[in-house]
Short mmCIF file of C-alpha atoms and ligand atoms in Angstrom, two decimals:
data_model
loop_
_atom_site.label_atom_id
_atom_site.label_comp_id
_atom_site.label_asym_id
_atom_site.label_seq_id
_atom_site.Cartn_x
_atom_site.Cartn_y
_atom_site.Cartn_z
CA UNK K 1 113.44 93.82 -67.02
CA UNK K 2 111.09 95.82 -68.95
CA UNK K 3 111.02 98.77 -69.54
CA UNK K 4 107.02 101.28 -68.57
CA UNK K 5 107.12 103.32 -72.11
CA UNK K 6 104.77 105.92 -72.90
CA UNK K 7 104.00 107.75 -76.43
CA UNK K 8 103.99 111.37 -76.73
CA UNK K 9 101.37 112.30 -79.78
CA UNK K 10 99.07 109.46 -81.29
CA UNK K 11 99.11 110.01 -85.15
CA UNK K 12 100.23 108.38 -88.01
CA UNK K 13 103.87 106.67 -87.75
CA UNK K 14 101.88 105.87 -84.19
CA UNK K 15 99.63 103.53 -85.19
CA UNK K 16 101.92 102.25 -88.10
CA UNK K 17 104.28 102.26 -86.73
CA UNK K 18 105.50 102.61 -82.61
CA UNK K 19 102.50 100.67 -81.20
CA UNK K 20 103.05 97.66 -83.66
CA UNK K 21 106.37 97.75 -82.27
CA UNK K 22 105.65 98.69 -78.92
CA UNK K 23 103.62 95.53 -79.40
CA UNK K 24 105.96 93.29 -80.37
CA UNK K 25 109.00 93.86 -78.07
CA UNK K 26 109.55 91.62 -75.47
CA UNK K 27 111.42 95.28 -74.31
CA UNK K 28 109.13 97.47 -74.00
CA UNK K 29 105.63 97.83 -72.83
CA UNK K 30 103.01 100.33 -73.41
CA UNK K 31 102.33 102.70 -69.92
CA UNK K 32 100.01 104.82 -71.47
CA UNK K 33 100.01 107.65 -74.03
CA UNK K 34 100.49 111.51 -73.71
CA UNK K 35 97.29 112.31 -76.99
CA UNK K 36 94.27 114.47 -76.93
CA UNK K 37 91.99 112.10 -78.29
CA UNK K 38 93.86 108.72 -78.40
CA UNK K 39 91.61 107.07 -75.18
CA UNK K 40 90.71 103.92 -77.21
CA UNK K 41 94.32 101.98 -76.54
CA UNK K 42 92.89 100.20 -73.29
CA UNK K 43 95.91 102.44 -71.73
CA UNK K 44 95.55 105.65 -68.95
CA UNK K 45 95.34 108.73 -71.66
CA UNK K 46 96.68 112.31 -70.16
CA UNK K 47 96.93 116.00 -71.61
CA UNK K 48 100.17 116.48 -69.72
CA UNK K 49 103.34 113.60 -69.11
CA UNK K 50 102.95 115.57 -65.87
CA UNK K 51 100.04 114.27 -65.37
CA UNK K 52 100.99 110.97 -67.55
CA UNK K 53 103.23 110.45 -64.80
CA UNK K 54 101.26 110.77 -61.64
CA UNK K 55 98.77 108.52 -62.20
CA UNK K 56 101.88 105.92 -63.83
CA UNK K 57 104.58 106.68 -61.33
CA UNK K 58 106.58 103.45 -63.13
CA UNK K 59 106.26 105.37 -66.55
CA UNK K 60 110.40 105.37 -67.11
CA UNK K 61 110.84 106.23 -70.81
CA UNK K 62 108.51 108.56 -73.42
CA UNK K 63 108.40 107.92 -77.07
CA UNK K 64 107.96 110.96 -78.54
CA UNK K 65 105.83 111.23 -81.70
CA UNK K 66 104.38 114.56 -82.33
CA UNK K 67 105.70 117.25 -84.68
CA UNK K 68 108.46 119.13 -83.95
CA UNK K 69 107.14 122.20 -83.21
CA UNK K 70 106.82 121.77 -80.04
CA UNK K 71 109.29 119.02 -78.70
CA UNK K 72 111.55 121.27 -76.70
CA UNK K 73 109.54 121.01 -74.52
CA UNK K 74 107.94 118.28 -74.07
CA UNK K 75 111.56 117.11 -74.35
CA UNK K 76 112.53 119.80 -71.22
CA UNK K 77 109.76 117.59 -69.09
CA UNK K 78 110.75 114.09 -69.92
CA UNK K 79 113.20 114.48 -69.00
CA UNK K 80 113.04 116.72 -65.69
CA UNK K 81 110.44 113.62 -64.67
CA UNK K 82 113.38 111.38 -64.89
CA UNK K 83 111.87 110.09 -67.87
CA UNK K 84 114.47 108.01 -70.40
CA UNK K 85 113.52 109.59 -74.20
CA UNK K 86 113.22 108.71 -78.11
CA UNK K 87 112.06 110.94 -80.19
CA UNK K 88 110.54 111.04 -84.08
CA UNK K 89 112.94 112.11 -86.23
CA UNK K 90 112.80 115.45 -87.52
CA UNK K 91 114.47 116.00 -84.27
CA UNK K 92 113.40 119.03 -83.56
CA UNK K 93 111.20 122.83 -84.94
CA UNK K 94 114.95 124.34 -85.23
CA UNK K 95 118.75 123.19 -85.04
CA UNK K 96 119.21 125.17 -82.20
CA UNK K 97 116.98 124.04 -80.22
CA UNK K 98 117.90 120.06 -81.03
CA UNK K 99 121.50 121.31 -80.72
CA UNK K 100 121.12 121.20 -76.80
CA UNK K 101 118.84 118.66 -76.50
CA UNK K 102 122.48 116.40 -75.84
CA UNK K 103 123.31 118.32 -73.12
CA UNK K 104 119.98 118.63 -71.96
CA UNK K 105 120.00 114.69 -71.61
CA UNK K 106 123.40 114.36 -69.83
CA UNK K 107 122.58 116.83 -66.87
CA UNK K 108 119.74 114.95 -66.87
CA UNK K 109 121.82 112.04 -66.69
CA UNK K 110 118.85 109.98 -68.35
CA UNK K 111 119.43 108.54 -72.22
CA UNK K 112 117.90 109.69 -75.44
CA UNK K 113 117.95 109.01 -78.87
CA UNK K 114 117.52 111.59 -81.35
CA UNK K 115 116.37 108.26 -84.30
CA UNK K 116 116.90 108.95 -87.91
CA UNK K 117 114.86 105.46 -88.45
CA UNK K 118 115.47 105.31 -92.54
CA UNK K 119 118.75 104.26 -91.91
CA UNK K 120 117.45 101.48 -90.44
CA UNK K 121 116.53 99.89 -93.12
CA UNK K 122 118.01 96.66 -94.29
CA UNK K 123 119.35 97.77 -97.27
CA UNK K 124 121.82 100.14 -95.81
CA UNK K 125 124.23 99.09 -93.66
CA UNK K 126 124.96 96.02 -96.72
CA UNK K 127 125.45 98.95 -99.09
CA UNK K 128 127.50 101.29 -96.43
CA UNK K 129 129.84 97.83 -96.02
CA UNK K 130 129.89 97.93 -100.31
CA UNK K 131 131.52 100.98 -100.61
CA UNK K 132 134.37 100.17 -98.30
CA UNK K 133 137.48 101.17 -100.75
CA UNK K 134 135.60 102.22 -104.43
CA UNK K 135 135.28 106.19 -104.71
CA UNK K 136 131.66 107.32 -105.07
CA UNK K 137 131.29 108.60 -108.67
CA UNK K 138 127.59 109.59 -108.92
CA UNK K 139 125.68 109.83 -105.53
CA UNK K 140 121.92 110.65 -106.63
CA UNK K 141 118.42 111.02 -104.76
CA UNK K 142 114.77 110.39 -104.99
CA UNK K 143 112.68 110.12 -103.21
CA UNK K 144 109.59 111.44 -104.07
CA UNK K 145 106.20 111.00 -103.20
CA UNK K 146 102.94 111.94 -101.98
CA UNK K 147 101.90 113.94 -98.70
CA UNK K 148 98.42 112.91 -99.55
CA UNK K 149 98.71 109.69 -98.89
CA UNK K 150 101.92 110.18 -96.03
CA UNK K 151 100.87 112.96 -94.91
CA UNK K 152 96.74 113.18 -94.81
CA UNK K 153 95.43 116.20 -94.50
CA UNK K 154 98.42 116.97 -91.78
CA UNK K 155 98.04 120.87 -91.79
CA UNK K 156 101.30 121.09 -89.62
CA UNK K 157 103.23 120.39 -92.56
CA UNK K 158 103.01 123.27 -94.23
CA UNK K 159 103.23 126.08 -91.00
CA UNK K 160 106.71 126.73 -91.51
CA UNK K 161 109.25 124.47 -91.40
CA UNK K 162 110.38 121.63 -93.20
CA UNK K 163 107.93 120.88 -95.64
CA UNK K 164 109.08 118.55 -98.06
CA UNK K 165 112.15 117.81 -96.31
CA UNK K 166 110.19 116.14 -94.15
CA UNK K 167 110.72 112.89 -95.96
CA UNK K 168 114.29 113.85 -97.65
CA UNK K 169 115.77 114.41 -94.35
CA UNK K 170 115.41 110.27 -93.82
CA UNK K 171 117.78 109.47 -97.77
CA UNK K 172 119.80 112.46 -95.58
CA UNK K 173 119.54 110.16 -92.88
CA UNK K 174 120.82 107.58 -95.45
CA UNK K 175 123.06 109.63 -96.71
CA UNK K 176 125.36 110.88 -93.78
CA UNK K 177 125.65 107.41 -92.93
CA UNK K 178 127.36 105.81 -96.12
CA UNK K 179 129.66 108.10 -96.70
CA UNK K 180 133.13 108.60 -95.09
CA UNK K 181 133.33 111.67 -95.26
CA UNK K 182 130.72 115.51 -94.17
CA UNK K 183 128.76 116.00 -96.77
CA UNK K 184 127.75 119.57 -97.61
CA UNK K 185 125.18 122.43 -99.15
CA UNK K 186 126.71 123.78 -101.92
CA UNK K 187 123.82 124.33 -103.95
CA UNK K 188 120.19 123.94 -103.18
CA UNK K 189 116.04 125.99 -104.62
CA UNK K 190 113.42 125.32 -102.82
CA UNK K 191 109.55 125.70 -104.30
CA UNK K 192 107.69 126.52 -102.61
CA UNK K 193 103.13 126.22 -103.79
CA UNK K 194 102.42 130.03 -104.26
CA UNK K 195 99.55 129.13 -100.57
CA UNK K 196 101.92 128.11 -98.15
CA UNK K 197 104.23 128.81 -96.44
CA UNK K 198 106.87 125.52 -96.75
CA UNK K 199 108.55 124.04 -99.40
CA UNK K 200 106.31 120.94 -101.59
CA UNK K 201 110.39 120.22 -103.67
CA UNK K 202 114.13 120.52 -103.63
CA UNK K 203 117.06 119.97 -106.01
CA UNK K 204 120.03 119.81 -104.42
CA UNK K 205 123.68 120.05 -105.30
CA UNK K 206 126.23 118.59 -102.56
CA UNK K 207 130.31 118.31 -101.87
CA UNK K 208 131.55 115.77 -100.23
CA UNK K 209 135.30 114.50 -100.11
CA UNK K 210 133.93 110.35 -100.15
CA UNK K 211 132.29 111.63 -103.78
CA UNK K 212 132.62 113.15 -106.65
CA UNK K 213 129.27 114.09 -106.72
CA UNK K 214 126.06 114.11 -104.79
CA UNK K 215 122.24 115.63 -105.44
CA UNK K 216 119.52 115.16 -104.27
CA UNK K 217 115.76 115.69 -105.47
CA UNK K 218 113.55 116.00 -103.29
CA UNK K 219 109.51 115.92 -103.95
CA UNK K 220 106.55 116.13 -102.39
CA UNK K 221 103.98 115.78 -105.25
CA UNK K 222 104.52 112.74 -106.87
CA UNK K 223 101.20 111.04 -108.19
CA UNK K 224 101.26 107.19 -109.06
CA UNK K 225 104.60 105.28 -108.06
CA UNK K 226 105.95 106.99 -105.10
CA UNK K 227 110.24 106.72 -105.48
CA UNK K 228 112.76 106.52 -103.08
CA UNK K 229 115.45 105.17 -104.29
CA UNK K 230 119.49 106.67 -104.26
CA UNK K 231 122.00 105.84 -106.89
CA UNK K 232 125.44 105.11 -106.37
CA UNK K 233 128.46 105.49 -109.28
CA UNK K 234 131.27 104.14 -108.23
CA UNK K 235 134.71 102.89 -109.85
CA UNK K 236 133.97 99.42 -109.10
CA UNK K 237 130.08 99.33 -110.36
CA UNK K 238 126.73 100.38 -109.74
CA UNK K 239 125.03 100.05 -107.04
CA UNK K 240 120.57 100.91 -106.27
CA UNK K 241 119.01 101.59 -102.94
CA UNK K 242 115.28 101.41 -103.22
CA UNK K 243 112.15 102.00 -101.04
CA UNK K 244 113.44 103.46 -99.23
CA UNK K 245 116.35 101.50 -98.45
CA UNK K 246 114.55 98.12 -98.09
CA UNK K 247 115.76 96.74 -101.55
CA UNK K 248 119.41 96.50 -102.69
CA UNK K 249 120.80 96.13 -106.59
CA UNK K 250 124.66 94.99 -107.14
CA UNK K 251 125.07 95.66 -111.01
CA UNK K 252 121.39 94.80 -111.44
CA UNK K 253 121.04 91.57 -108.82
CA UNK K 254 119.51 92.42 -106.14
CA UNK K 255 120.95 91.32 -102.18
CA UNK K 256 119.24 88.68 -100.25
CA UNK K 257 118.20 91.27 -97.11
CA UNK K 258 116.26 90.62 -94.11
CA UNK K 259 112.29 91.12 -93.55
CA UNK K 260 111.36 95.03 -93.02
CA UNK K 261 112.37 95.47 -89.31
CA UNK K 262 113.28 99.29 -88.96
CA UNK K 263 111.70 99.98 -85.99
CA UNK K 264 112.27 96.72 -84.61
CA UNK K 265 115.89 97.89 -85.04
CA UNK K 266 115.02 101.14 -83.42
CA UNK K 267 113.96 100.80 -80.26
CA UNK K 268 116.44 97.85 -79.53
CA UNK K 269 118.78 99.88 -79.69
CA UNK K 270 116.57 102.33 -77.84
CA UNK K 271 116.23 100.02 -74.94
CA UNK K 272 121.20 99.23 -75.25
CA UNK K 273 121.14 103.34 -75.03
CA UNK K 274 118.42 102.47 -72.18
CA UNK K 275 120.19 99.64 -70.00
CA UNK K 276 123.70 102.62 -70.77
CA UNK K 277 122.34 106.17 -69.19
CA UNK K 278 123.49 106.36 -73.27
CA UNK K 279 123.24 109.61 -76.04
CA UNK K 280 122.74 109.37 -79.34
CA UNK K 281 121.70 112.66 -80.98
CA UNK K 282 123.74 112.85 -84.51
CA UNK K 283 122.17 116.14 -86.17
CA UNK K 284 124.75 115.73 -89.56
CA UNK K 285 121.40 115.22 -91.36
CA UNK K 286 119.60 117.84 -89.90
CA UNK K 287 121.79 120.32 -90.48
CA UNK K 288 121.77 119.71 -94.49
CA UNK K 289 117.87 120.80 -94.05
CA UNK K 290 118.72 124.08 -92.17
CA UNK K 291 122.03 124.43 -94.91
CA UNK K 292 119.75 124.19 -97.12
CA UNK K 293 117.52 126.56 -96.43
CA UNK K 294 120.01 129.00 -96.22
CA UNK K 295 121.50 128.73 -98.90
CA UNK K 296 118.16 128.16 -101.24
CA UNK K 297 117.40 130.19 -103.93
CA UNK K 298 113.26 130.46 -103.11
CA UNK K 299 110.93 129.01 -106.27
CA UNK K 300 107.20 130.25 -105.98
CA UNK K 301 105.29 127.45 -107.54
CA UNK K 302 101.25 126.30 -108.37
CA UNK K 303 98.76 126.65 -104.83
CA UNK K 304 98.48 123.12 -103.04
CA UNK K 305 95.54 121.57 -103.56
CA UNK K 306 94.87 118.43 -100.74
CA UNK K 307 92.65 116.71 -103.28
CA UNK K 308 92.56 117.61 -106.86
P1 NAP N 401 100.46 113.24 -87.16
O1 NAP N 401 99.66 111.79 -87.84
O2 NAP N 401 99.85 114.64 -87.78
O3 NAP N 401 100.35 112.93 -85.76
C1 NAP N 401 101.02 113.89 -84.49
C2 NAP N 401 100.19 113.51 -83.57
O4 NAP N 401 100.59 114.26 -82.54
C3 NAP N 401 98.63 114.43 -83.78
O5 NAP N 401 97.78 112.75 -83.99
C4 NAP N 401 98.83 114.56 -81.89
O6 NAP N 401 98.33 113.35 -81.31
C5 NAP N 401 99.57 114.95 -81.45
N1 NAP N 401 99.96 116.73 -81.58
C6 NAP N 401 100.16 117.38 -80.91
N2 NAP N 401 100.39 118.77 -81.20
C7 NAP N 401 100.39 118.81 -82.73
C8 NAP N 401 100.12 119.97 -83.65
N3 NAP N 401 100.91 121.17 -83.11
N4 NAP N 401 99.75 118.96 -84.69
C9 NAP N 401 99.11 118.54 -85.22
N5 NAP N 401 99.70 117.26 -83.85
C10 NAP N 401 99.74 117.92 -82.74
O7 NAP N 401 101.72 113.34 -87.75
P2 NAP N 401 102.36 111.68 -88.46
O8 NAP N 401 102.81 111.88 -89.34
O9 NAP N 401 102.45 110.43 -87.11
O10 NAP N 401 104.27 112.90 -87.50
C11 NAP N 401 104.58 112.92 -86.34
C12 NAP N 401 106.49 112.88 -87.18
O11 NAP N 401 106.80 111.03 -87.31
C13 NAP N 401 106.85 113.45 -87.64
O12 NAP N 401 107.93 114.21 -86.87
C14 NAP N 401 107.19 112.57 -88.91
O13 NAP N 401 108.31 113.26 -88.95
C15 NAP N 401 107.05 111.35 -88.55
N6 NAP N 401 106.97 110.18 -88.60
C16 NAP N 401 105.94 110.12 -89.90
C17 NAP N 401 105.61 109.80 -91.01
C18 NAP N 401 104.83 108.92 -91.83
O14 NAP N 401 104.70 107.74 -92.04
N7 NAP N 401 103.57 110.45 -91.63
C19 NAP N 401 106.43 108.03 -91.20
C20 NAP N 401 107.69 108.40 -90.29
C21 NAP N 401 107.66 109.44 -89.61
P3 NAP N 401 97.62 113.44 -80.21
O15 NAP N 401 95.89 112.97 -80.99
O16 NAP N 401 97.29 112.37 -79.70
O17 NAP N 401 97.42 114.80 -79.82
#
């Protein structure tokens, strides 16, 4: 049966990924949107989920694509309306908010999926299998992108919140999938622009029983070529996961992979969870971010400018 789904928040990721993925899916149909502006999609649009559900009684699920601040209220409203819920990363504004979502969904008897799209990148599972039986000597993350390209004009990203960890948490979602034992933060340096409330760069050192050394470098100020790479040196060779997990090379040789389908896989998994009435709410990447802020040494760097 096709699941009638609404998007909440029609911004960059909703238009880049969610709308085309739903349109191509045989398991979902777009039933409406909750949006302050999007009246161009040929489906009902409303200011709240309650108002949309009144217009579209067959609405059964929502996919939440707003910024993390304010998500908790939207999730509460969705569950109260009897809807199954899928959530963009990061799951919430705070860890304590996010920790309530799974119990809220179970109490409401609804499916919940707190998504990590980068975990669905094509190279992640092949790398996880390759790592089985190998000892990780050093795992180094370099996740360096230009906020001006990926979050054009989005002032919310500079409000108190996770800043550069908005992309960095994608790498941490891969890391926590790859490692067979938990990682913990040992040291963190967070670099805040003098005029902004969230960090533009961060350096992390982590510990894990599954690796001798784990480090991460995150930047939101990377001009020119963008870098989303995880290099894993083991006792049995070196793997390099590039392009956010979309490409994998082992000892210098590219591994053949499927075509990119991150969001297709997310929606397939959500449909499966809806069918079984289950909850998938892994907070391990978000917990690492929270710990980086607990331990983080703060440095002040140059003010941020959207244009040169
Ligand atoms: P965005 O372009 O700013 O879109 C967010 C949308 O949420 C807005 O267009 C707006 O939609 C709605 N909204 C509701 N309350 C808002 C508020 N207080 N401030 C701003 N917008 C508000 O953001 P985005 O890049 O799509 O990111 C949304 C989420 O997706 C974030 O959690 C982000 O981490 C995640 N994500 C983003 C990317 C990316 O490449 N940008 C990639 C993967 C995941 P209406 O005008 O329709 O109400």
